Amino acid sequence: MAKRILQIFLVLLFIVLVVCGIIVGSYVFSSPDTDPDSNSRLLISGAWIDEKADKKLEFDENGNFKYSENKSGTVIADGYYRINEDRKTIKLFMFPGHHTEAFDAHVNLFFFAQITYSNLKKATNTRKVNNMETYRLADAPTCTFLIKNSSSEDGVVLNAVMPEMTLDLYSKGKRFSAKNN
């Protein structure tokens, strides 16, 4: 009887580990859409900064995100993300200890958070600066982000601007500085 209970326990443990591995792997190994006309490509093209709230939100082409204070550089949360363009949501996955207590109110199930975005507008005029290291934007892209826990009423609204694009949209994920070397 004890042998049978141990077998059932080990099978259940194996199933739980496989399911957790699939969930973690779907975030860690995902990458955003690279189509130049997609919202994903614009979202990962540079850092989104809200001067009033002193916050900075960065998404990179490898599926990593970082949410930090703009002036001090203190990281509030970091981890992995997936973008759902149809629902205009960004789902975040963070390992334990990769977010501060200030971000705890936005976390679901100890590991997940969600950001919705709206009013995403592209820049129409760009000009090259610093030997193609960055593009300074004459009219920078703008976006409104809402970081909110689905079960709470409170949320953080970021009216963010991307003052410069650091990812070349047409070089398959290479940064401007890496492309020139």
Coordinates of N, CA and C in Angstrom, one line a residue:
M1 N 0.8 -1.2 0.0 CA 0.0 0.0 0.0 C 0.9 1.3 0.0
A2 N 1.9 1.3 0.8 CA 2.8 2.4 0.9 C 3.5 2.6 -0.5
K3 N 3.8 1.5 -1.1 CA 4.5 1.6 -2.4 C 3.6 2.3 -3.5
R4 N 2.3 1.9 -3.4 CA 1.3 2.5 -4.3 C 1.1 4.0 -4.1
I5 N 1.1 4.4 -2.9 CA 0.9 5.8 -2.5 C 2.1 6.6 -3.0
L6 N 3.3 6.0 -2.8 CA 4.5 6.7 -3.3 C 4.5 6.8 -4.8
Q7 N 4.1 5.8 -5.5 CA 4.0 5.9 -7.0 C 3.0 7.0 -7.4
I8 N 1.9 7.1 -6.8 CA 0.9 8.1 -7.1 C 1.5 9.5 -6.8
F9 N 2.1 9.6 -5.7 CA 2.7 10.9 -5.3 C 3.8 11.3 -6.4
L10 N 4.7 10.4 -6.8 CA 5.7 10.7 -7.7 C 5.1 11.0 -9.1
V11 N 4.1 10.4 -9.5 CA 3.4 10.7 -10.8 C 2.8 12.1 -10.8
L12 N 2.2 12.4 -9.7 CA 1.6 13.8 -9.5 C 2.7 14.8 -9.5
L13 N 3.8 14.6 -8.8 CA 4.9 15.5 -8.7 C 5.5 15.7 -10.1
F14 N 5.6 14.6 -10.9 CA 6.1 14.7 -12.3 C 5.2 15.5 -13.1
I15 N 3.9 15.3 -13.0 CA 3.0 16.1 -13.8 C 3.0 17.6 -13.5
V16 N 3.1 17.9 -12.2 CA 3.2 19.3 -11.8 C 4.5 19.9 -12.3
L17 N 5.6 19.2 -12.2 CA 6.9 19.7 -12.7 C 6.8 20.0 -14.2
V18 N 6.2 19.1 -15.0 CA 6.1 19.2 -16.4 C 5.3 20.5 -16.8
V19 N 4.1 20.6 -16.1 CA 3.3 21.8 -16.3 C 4.0 23.1 -16.0
C20 N 4.7 23.1 -14.8 CA 5.4 24.3 -14.5 C 6.5 24.6 -15.5
G21 N 7.2 23.5 -15.9 CA 8.2 23.7 -16.9 C 7.7 24.3 -18.3
I22 N 6.5 23.8 -18.7 CA 5.9 24.4 -19.9 C 5.6 25.8 -19.7
I23 N 5.0 26.2 -18.6 CA 4.6 27.6 -18.4 C 5.9 28.5 -18.3
V24 N 6.9 28.1 -17.6 CA 8.1 28.9 -17.5 C 8.8 29.0 -18.8
G25 N 8.9 27.9 -19.5 CA 9.5 27.8 -20.8 C 8.8 28.7 -21.9
S26 N 7.5 28.8 -21.8 CA 6.7 29.6 -22.7 C 7.0 31.1 -22.6
Y27 N 7.4 31.5 -21.4 CA 7.8 32.9 -21.2 C 9.3 33.1 -21.5
V28 N 10.1 32.2 -21.0 CA 11.6 32.4 -21.1 C 12.1 32.3 -22.5
F29 N 11.5 31.4 -23.3 CA 11.9 31.2 -24.6 C 11.1 31.9 -25.7
S30 N 10.2 32.7 -25.3 CA 9.3 33.4 -26.3 C 10.1 34.7 -26.7
S31 N 9.7 35.1 -27.9 CA 10.2 36.4 -28.4 C 9.1 37.1 -29.2
P32 N 9.1 38.4 -29.2 CA 8.0 39.2 -29.8 C 8.0 39.1 -31.3
D33 N 6.9 39.5 -31.9 CA 6.8 39.5 -33.3 C 7.8 40.5 -33.9
T34 N 8.4 40.1 -35.0 CA 9.5 41.0 -35.6 C 9.0 41.7 -36.8
D35 N 7.7 41.6 -37.1 CA 7.2 42.3 -38.3 C 7.3 43.8 -38.1
P36 N 7.9 44.5 -39.0 CA 8.0 46.0 -38.7 C 6.8 46.8 -38.5
D37 N 5.6 46.2 -39.0 CA 4.4 46.9 -38.8 C 3.6 46.5 -37.6
S38 N 4.1 45.6 -36.8 CA 3.4 45.1 -35.6 C 3.6 46.0 -34.4
N39 N 2.6 46.0 -33.5 CA 2.8 46.7 -32.2 C 3.9 46.2 -31.4
S40 N 4.2 44.9 -31.5 CA 5.3 44.3 -30.7 C 6.6 44.9 -31.1
R41 N 6.8 45.1 -32.4 CA 8.1 45.7 -32.8 C 8.3 47.1 -32.3
L42 N 7.2 47.9 -32.3 CA 7.3 49.2 -31.8 C 7.5 49.2 -30.3
L43 N 6.9 48.3 -29.6 CA 7.0 48.3 -28.1 C 8.4 47.9 -27.7
I44 N 9.2 47.1 -28.5 CA 10.5 46.7 -28.1 C 11.6 47.6 -28.7
S45 N 11.2 48.7 -29.4 CA 12.2 49.5 -30.1 C 13.0 50.4 -29.2
G46 N 12.6 50.6 -27.9 CA 13.3 51.5 -27.0 C 12.7 51.5 -25.7
A47 N 13.2 52.3 -24.8 CA 12.7 52.5 -23.4 C 11.5 53.4 -23.4
W48 N 10.4 53.1 -22.7 CA 9.3 53.9 -22.5 C 9.4 54.6 -21.2
I49 N 9.4 56.0 -21.3 CA 9.6 56.8 -20.1 C 8.4 57.7 -19.8
D50 N 8.0 57.7 -18.5 CA 7.0 58.6 -18.0 C 7.7 59.5 -17.1
E51 N 7.9 60.8 -17.5 CA 8.7 61.7 -16.7 C 7.9 62.1 -15.4
K52 N 6.6 62.3 -15.5 CA 5.8 62.6 -14.3 C 5.9 61.6 -13.2
A53 N 5.7 60.3 -13.6 CA 5.8 59.3 -12.6 C 7.2 58.8 -12.3
D54 N 8.2 59.3 -13.0 CA 9.6 58.9 -12.9 C 9.8 57.4 -13.0
K55 N 9.1 56.8 -14.0 CA 9.2 55.4 -14.3 C 9.7 55.1 -15.7
K56 N 10.3 54.0 -15.9 CA 10.9 53.6 -17.2 C 10.5 52.1 -17.4
L57 N 10.0 51.8 -18.5 CA 9.6 50.4 -18.9 C 10.3 50.0 -20.1
E58 N 11.1 48.9 -20.0 CA 11.9 48.5 -21.2 C 11.5 47.0 -21.5
F59 N 11.3 46.8 -22.8 CA 11.1 45.4 -23.3 C 12.2 45.2 -24.4
D60 N 12.9 44.0 -24.3 CA 13.9 43.8 -25.4 C 13.5 42.7 -26.3
E61 N 14.2 42.5 -27.3 CA 13.9 41.6 -28.4 C 14.0 40.1 -28.0
N62 N 14.6 39.8 -26.8 CA 14.8 38.5 -26.3 C 13.7 38.0 -25.4
G63 N 12.7 38.9 -25.1 CA 11.6 38.5 -24.2 C 11.8 38.9 -22.8
N64 N 12.8 39.8 -22.5 CA 13.0 40.3 -21.1 C 12.4 41.7 -21.0
F65 N 12.0 42.0 -19.8 CA 11.5 43.3 -19.5 C 12.1 43.8 -18.2
K66 N 12.1 45.1 -18.0 CA 12.6 45.8 -16.8 C 11.7 47.0 -16.6
Y67 N 11.2 47.1 -15.4 CA 10.4 48.2 -14.9 C 11.2 48.9 -13.8
S68 N 11.6 50.2 -14.0 CA 12.5 50.8 -13.0 C 12.1 52.3 -12.8
E69 N 12.8 52.9 -11.8 CA 12.6 54.3 -11.7 C 13.6 55.0 -12.7
N70 N 13.1 56.0 -13.3 CA 13.9 56.6 -14.4 C 15.2 57.3 -13.9
K71 N 15.1 58.1 -12.9 CA 16.3 58.9 -12.5 C 17.3 58.1 -11.7
S72 N 16.8 57.3 -10.7 CA 17.7 56.6 -9.8 C 18.1 55.3 -10.5
G73 N 17.4 54.7 -11.4 CA 17.7 53.5 -12.0 C 17.3 52.2 -11.1
T74 N 16.7 52.4 -10.0 CA 16.3 51.4 -9.1 C 15.3 50.5 -9.8
V75 N 15.6 49.2 -9.9 CA 14.7 48.2 -10.6 C 13.5 47.8 -9.7
I76 N 12.3 48.0 -10.2 CA 11.1 47.7 -9.4 C 10.7 46.3 -9.7
A77 N 10.8 45.8 -11.0 CA 10.5 44.5 -11.4 C 11.2 44.1 -12.7
D78 N 11.6 42.9 -12.8 CA 12.2 42.4 -14.0 C 11.9 40.9 -14.2
G79 N 12.0 40.5 -15.5 CA 11.6 39.1 -15.8 C 11.4 39.0 -17.3
Y80 N 10.4 38.2 -17.6 CA 10.1 37.9 -19.0 C 8.6 38.3 -19.3
Y81 N 8.4 38.5 -20.6 CA 7.1 38.9 -21.1 C 6.6 38.3 -22.3
R82 N 5.3 38.3 -22.6 CA 4.7 37.9 -23.8 C 3.7 38.9 -24.2
I83 N 3.6 39.3 -25.5 CA 2.7 40.3 -25.9 C 1.6 39.7 -26.7
N84 N 0.3 40.0 -26.4 CA -0.8 39.6 -27.1 C -1.4 40.8 -27.8
E85 N -1.2 41.0 -29.1 CA -1.6 42.2 -29.8 C -3.1 42.2 -30.0
D86 N -3.7 41.1 -30.1 CA -5.2 41.1 -30.2 C -5.9 41.7 -29.0
R87 N -5.4 41.4 -27.8 CA -6.1 41.9 -26.6 C -5.4 43.1 -26.1
K88 N -4.2 43.5 -26.7 CA -3.4 44.6 -26.3 C -3.0 44.5 -24.8
T89 N -2.4 43.3 -24.5 CA -1.9 43.0 -23.2 C -0.5 42.5 -23.3
I90 N 0.2 42.8 -22.2 CA 1.6 42.2 -22.0 C 1.6 41.5 -20.7
K91 N 1.8 40.2 -20.8 CA 1.8 39.3 -19.7 C 3.2 39.2 -19.2
L92 N 3.4 39.4 -17.9 CA 4.8 39.4 -17.3 C 4.9 38.1 -16.4
F93 N 6.1 37.6 -16.4 CA 6.5 36.5 -15.6 C 7.8 36.8 -14.8
M94 N 7.7 36.8 -13.5 CA 8.9 37.1 -12.7 C 9.2 36.0 -11.7
F95 N 10.5 35.7 -11.6 CA 10.9 34.8 -10.6 C 10.8 35.4 -9.2
P96 N 10.7 34.6 -8.2 CA 10.6 35.1 -6.8 C 11.8 36.0 -6.5
G97 N 11.6 37.2 -5.9 CA 12.6 38.1 -5.5 C 13.0 39.0 -6.6
H98 N 12.4 39.0 -7.8 CA 12.7 39.9 -8.9 C 11.7 41.0 -9.0
H99 N 11.0 41.3 -7.9 CA 10.2 42.5 -7.9 C 10.2 43.0 -6.4
T100 N 10.0 44.3 -6.3 CA 10.0 44.9 -5.0 C 8.6 44.8 -4.3
E101 N 8.6 45.2 -3.1 CA 7.3 45.2 -2.3 C 6.3 46.2 -3.0
A102 N 6.8 47.3 -3.6 CA 5.9 48.2 -4.2 C 5.2 47.6 -5.4
F103 N 5.7 46.6 -6.0 CA 5.1 45.9 -7.2 C 4.2 44.8 -6.7
D104 N 4.3 44.4 -5.5 CA 3.5 43.2 -5.0 C 2.0 43.4 -5.3
A105 N 1.5 44.6 -5.2 CA 0.0 44.8 -5.4 C -0.4 44.4 -6.8
H106 N 0.5 44.3 -7.8 CA 0.2 44.1 -9.2 C 0.4 42.6 -9.6
V107 N 0.9 41.8 -8.7 CA 1.3 40.4 -9.0 C 0.2 39.4 -8.7
N108 N -0.1 38.5 -9.6 CA -1.0 37.4 -9.4 C -0.3 36.1 -9.3
L109 N -0.7 35.3 -8.4 CA -0.1 33.9 -8.2 C 1.4 33.9 -8.0
F110 N 1.9 34.9 -7.3 CA 3.3 35.0 -6.9 C 4.3 35.3 -8.1
F111 N 3.9 35.0 -9.3 CA 4.8 35.1 -10.4 C 4.4 35.9 -11.6
F112 N 3.1 36.2 -11.7 CA 2.6 36.8 -12.9 C 2.0 38.2 -12.7
A113 N 2.1 39.1 -13.7 CA 1.5 40.4 -13.7 C 1.0 40.7 -15.1
Q114 N 0.2 41.7 -15.3 CA -0.3 42.0 -16.6 C -0.3 43.5 -16.8
I115 N 0.1 43.9 -18.0 CA 0.1 45.3 -18.4 C -0.8 45.4 -19.6
T116 N -1.7 46.4 -19.6 CA -2.5 46.6 -20.8 C -2.0 47.9 -21.4
Y117 N -2.0 48.0 -22.7 CA -1.5 49.2 -23.4 C -2.6 49.7 -24.4
S118 N -2.6 51.0 -24.5 CA -3.5 51.7 -25.4 C -2.9 52.9 -26.0
N119 N -3.5 53.5 -26.9 CA -3.1 54.8 -27.6 C -1.6 54.7 -28.0
L120 N -1.3 53.6 -28.6 CA 0.1 53.4 -29.1 C 0.2 54.1 -30.5
K121 N 1.0 55.1 -30.5 CA 1.2 55.9 -31.7 C 2.7 55.9 -32.2
K122 N 2.9 55.7 -33.4 CA 4.2 55.6 -34.0 C 4.7 57.0 -34.3
A123 N 6.0 57.2 -34.4 CA 6.6 58.5 -34.8 C 6.6 58.6 -36.3
T124 N 6.4 59.8 -36.8 CA 6.4 60.0 -38.2 C 7.7 60.6 -38.8
N125 N 8.4 61.3 -38.0 CA 9.7 61.9 -38.4 C 10.8 61.4 -37.5
T126 N 11.9 60.9 -38.1 CA 13.0 60.5 -37.4 C 14.3 61.1 -38.0
R127 N 15.3 61.4 -37.2 CA 16.5 61.8 -37.8 C 17.7 61.1 -37.1
K128 N 18.7 60.8 -37.9 CA 19.9 60.1 -37.3 C 20.8 60.9 -36.5
V129 N 21.3 60.4 -35.4 CA 22.2 61.1 -34.5 C 23.3 60.2 -34.1
N130 N 24.5 60.7 -33.8 CA 25.6 60.0 -33.2 C 26.0 58.8 -34.0
N131 N 26.3 59.0 -35.3 CA 26.8 57.9 -36.2 C 25.9 56.7 -36.2
M132 N 24.6 56.9 -36.3 CA 23.6 55.8 -36.3 C 23.5 55.0 -35.0
E133 N 24.0 55.5 -33.9 CA 23.8 54.7 -32.6 C 22.3 54.8 -32.2
T134 N 21.7 55.9 -32.3 CA 20.3 56.0 -32.0 C 19.6 56.8 -33.0
Y135 N 18.3 56.8 -33.0 CA 17.4 57.7 -33.7 C 16.8 58.6 -32.7
R136 N 17.0 59.9 -32.9 CA 16.3 60.9 -32.1 C 15.0 61.2 -32.8
L137 N 13.9 61.1 -32.1 CA 12.6 61.2 -32.7 C 12.1 62.7 -32.6
A138 N 11.7 63.2 -33.7 CA 11.2 64.6 -33.7 C 9.8 64.6 -33.0
D139 N 9.0 63.6 -33.3 CA 7.7 63.4 -32.6 C 7.7 62.0 -32.1
A140 N 8.0 61.8 -30.9 CA 8.3 60.5 -30.3 C 7.0 59.6 -30.2
P141 N 7.2 58.3 -30.3 CA 6.0 57.4 -30.1 C 5.5 57.6 -28.7
T142 N 4.2 57.4 -28.6 CA 3.6 57.5 -27.2 C 2.7 56.3 -27.0
C143 N 2.5 56.0 -25.7 CA 1.7 54.8 -25.4 C 1.2 55.0 -23.9
T144 N 0.0 54.5 -23.6 CA -0.5 54.5 -22.3 C -0.5 53.1 -21.8
F145 N 0.2 52.9 -20.6 CA 0.3 51.6 -20.0 C -0.5 51.6 -18.7
L146 N -1.2 50.5 -18.5 CA -1.9 50.3 -17.2 C -1.4 49.0 -16.6
I147 N -0.8 49.2 -15.4 CA -0.3 48.0 -14.7 C -1.3 47.8 -13.6
K148 N -2.0 46.7 -13.6 CA -3.1 46.4 -12.7 C -3.3 45.0 -12.4
N149 N -3.5 44.6 -11.2 CA -3.8 43.3 -10.8 C -5.3 43.1 -11.1
S150 N -5.6 41.9 -11.7 CA -7.0 41.7 -12.2 C -8.0 41.7 -11.0
S151 N -7.6 41.4 -9.8 CA -8.5 41.3 -8.7 C -8.6 42.6 -7.9
S152 N -7.8 43.6 -8.2 CA -7.8 44.9 -7.5 C -8.4 46.0 -8.3
E153 N -8.8 47.1 -7.6 CA -9.3 48.3 -8.3 C -8.2 49.2 -8.7
D154 N -7.1 49.2 -7.9 CA -6.0 50.2 -8.1 C -5.1 49.7 -9.2
G155 N -4.5 50.7 -9.9 CA -3.5 50.4 -10.9 C -2.6 51.6 -11.1
V156 N -1.5 51.4 -11.8 CA -0.6 52.4 -12.1 C -0.7 52.7 -13.6
V157 N -1.0 54.0 -13.9 CA -1.1 54.4 -15.3 C 0.2 55.2 -15.7
L158 N 0.8 54.7 -16.8 CA 2.0 55.4 -17.3 C 1.7 56.0 -18.6
N159 N 1.8 57.3 -18.8 CA 1.7 57.9 -20.1 C 3.1 58.1 -20.6
A160 N 3.5 57.1 -21.3 CA 5.0 57.0 -21.6 C 5.3 57.5 -23.0
V161 N 6.5 57.9 -23.2 CA 7.1 58.4 -24.4 C 8.4 57.7 -24.7
M162 N 8.6 57.3 -25.9 CA 9.9 56.7 -26.3 C 10.8 57.8 -26.9
P163 N 11.7 58.5 -26.2 CA 12.4 59.6 -26.7 C 13.4 59.2 -27.8
E164 N 13.9 57.9 -27.7 CA 14.8 57.5 -28.8 C 14.7 56.0 -29.0
M165 N 14.8 55.6 -30.3 CA 14.8 54.2 -30.6 C 16.2 53.6 -30.5
T166 N 16.3 52.5 -29.8 CA 17.6 51.9 -29.7 C 17.7 50.6 -30.4
L167 N 16.6 50.2 -31.0 CA 16.6 48.9 -31.8 C 16.3 49.3 -33.2
D168 N 17.2 48.9 -34.1 CA 17.0 49.1 -35.6 C 15.9 48.2 -36.0
L169 N 14.8 48.7 -36.6 CA 13.7 47.9 -37.0 C 14.0 47.0 -38.2
Y170 N 15.0 47.3 -38.9 CA 15.3 46.5 -40.1 C 16.6 45.7 -40.1
S171 N 17.2 45.5 -38.9 CA 18.4 44.8 -38.9 C 18.3 43.5 -38.1
K172 N 17.1 42.9 -38.0 CA 16.9 41.6 -37.4 C 17.3 41.6 -36.0
G173 N 17.0 42.6 -35.2 CA 17.2 42.6 -33.8 C 18.5 43.2 -33.3
K174 N 19.4 43.6 -34.2 CA 20.7 44.2 -33.8 C 20.5 45.6 -33.3
R175 N 21.2 46.0 -32.3 CA 21.2 47.4 -31.9 C 22.0 48.2 -32.8
F176 N 21.8 49.5 -32.8 CA 22.5 50.4 -33.7 C 24.0 50.3 -33.5
S177 N 24.5 50.3 -32.2 CA 25.9 50.3 -31.9 C 26.5 48.9 -32.4
A178 N 25.8 47.8 -32.3 CA 26.4 46.5 -32.7 C 26.4 46.5 -34.3
K179 N 25.5 47.1 -34.9 CA 25.5 47.1 -36.4 C 26.7 47.8 -37.0
N180 N 27.2 48.9 -36.3 CA 28.3 49.7 -36.9 C 29.6 49.1 -36.6
N181 N 29.7 48.1 -35.8 CA 31.1 47.5 -35.4 C 31.4 46.5 -36.4

